[in-house]
């Protein structure tokens, strides 16, 4: 109890732990909640589809960022995302979707503990390579399961989430994003923040400060992979089909990383904002520059990272610490 | 000023009420080579259709959308075509994953789909209960049926009994490999080697050594274009004595036919520019006239056939009523660059166009792909190296 009080005191002294800091995030969710009811005319259905995939991208980016806060720059996000998708596809044959969804995420979370334990002593590039190899291992295992179980290399059909109702699927995705944001805030404003930051800045120092490296690193892995797997469930239940090559592709590990960097690392709003801006920018470029829009998109991304080293959140920061939500 | 205004009004009037076809293609991403080829095929068909009076007396309109070879992009693009652009019919479709992803909205909006690609069996499952799904490309099981038919001919004519199989370890090579081996065995072949490889690794030394020891009559490999040259080099270097090397990559390396190592390697295609059918020659001439070159990608003529037959069905139906157009399209019986096109049931879908009999087997001979089987389309005899 005293620990909690101490943590609360520490947190309450921080300049950004004020109601005002939550305003942008609350506004985002209010807008997102109202989005399907906006008078968007003929474009409403189309924009709702874009919004769904934007929200999923936000879930992935923010879940990746939570792990990165503990200094673990992972390239295994595709593995957990894929485990969520496959777990859901297989479990939903036996249990209702609302059970299959958390169970699939739980499986991914438990598997992540294995990876976390194995890579405990690795850092930097070695850690990244190990996580990349882990994704390949998971992909190979899934692909070599009997075709009658996981579809083999052909892939398998997935039951539609919520009967394929686009609006209901969007609200479910938004609920998952809200959960991810709440978890992120919980990490940000509890002792976990200090523990993760200490580990990120130097494990030796963290150890001297009494931080249990093993416990916190594994916890970061579990939280991050659980949430990433929920993203995988949303994707699979939306697109009705998964196969090992695309589900476990490197792109699914890289996208959350670039999105988080673009939005602002170690923040809650940053990765969500990053996902929104990138997806909307991509769609606008796609509609107006039919050929070569990806070149323009890439250039915009590169320039943004060069000019905004702290991401989009850097634009809102006042001074050194303000607005680090 | 008055003239400009009048022209504007006339143009607006001429396109008012025009039939709109949405075309969803992978114009970027992994499948973009096929997607871009298909786009050219659609543009060529559009020219010809509109020169011949259009559809229902108006110029036909096409609305292209890029699915980026990704399900996450395909779904919004599909919904945009249907709800924002309000297309009357949908065409296109190359990748299986994107096609399955849009099966939900397609059923939700009861969209008429004249689909050219997406050969994987799960696509067939996804659209099994869709009333307006016309599939032009053969399903993947027809591909193997065609290969088995050809190999059976080699068994009879060349006494080919032993098959060595090399397949890449990704989805393309590995999918259904167990069924493939079982089917060869059931057909009376000895599968003397089944070896997987990592595509793009370039190291085929151990694999070819093993094949050499197995003494196959046919060396059958399933991989990508990047594997073709290293594999051919290793076969030459180790002097693998085999009747036929047969490969089924989705596309062959650019300029492969000009390399001597390609000599006598055989493969499968739905169409070749040298295909002897009259419709194929007409297509090649028209394509060359419009684009100044000749394509080897069969998605170009496939898209061309797709739009021409859809337009003909709408004209025959006399309107855009989906049931009437479906009935007209189902009754299609027309010569195409691939041979005659009719629609009949597949394992699970109602309207399947091309089947196993439409595949051509070719051999690289003298800097080109020469059809060698079926015999009626063969332009030169097949070279058997044993």
GROMACS .gro file of C-alpha atoms in nm, chain A residues 42-44 46, chain B residues 20 79-87:
model
   14
   42UNK     CA    1  -2.196   0.861  -4.994
   43UNK     CA    2  -1.844   0.836  -4.859
   44UNK     CA    3  -1.955   0.724  -4.512
   46UNK     CA    4  -1.583   0.384  -4.745
  345UNK     CA    5  -1.984   0.189  -6.500
  404UNK     CA    6  -1.638  -0.031  -5.074
  405UNK     CA    7  -1.548   0.303  -5.234
  406UNK     CA    8  -1.612   0.169  -5.584
  407UNK     CA    9  -1.946   0.026  -5.482
  408UNK     CA   10  -2.080   0.299  -5.254
  409UNK     CA   11  -1.909   0.622  -5.366
  410UNK     CA   12  -1.842   0.564  -5.735
  411UNK     CA   13  -2.159   0.356  -5.758
  412UNK     CA   14  -2.027   0.117  -6.022
   0.00000   0.00000   0.00000
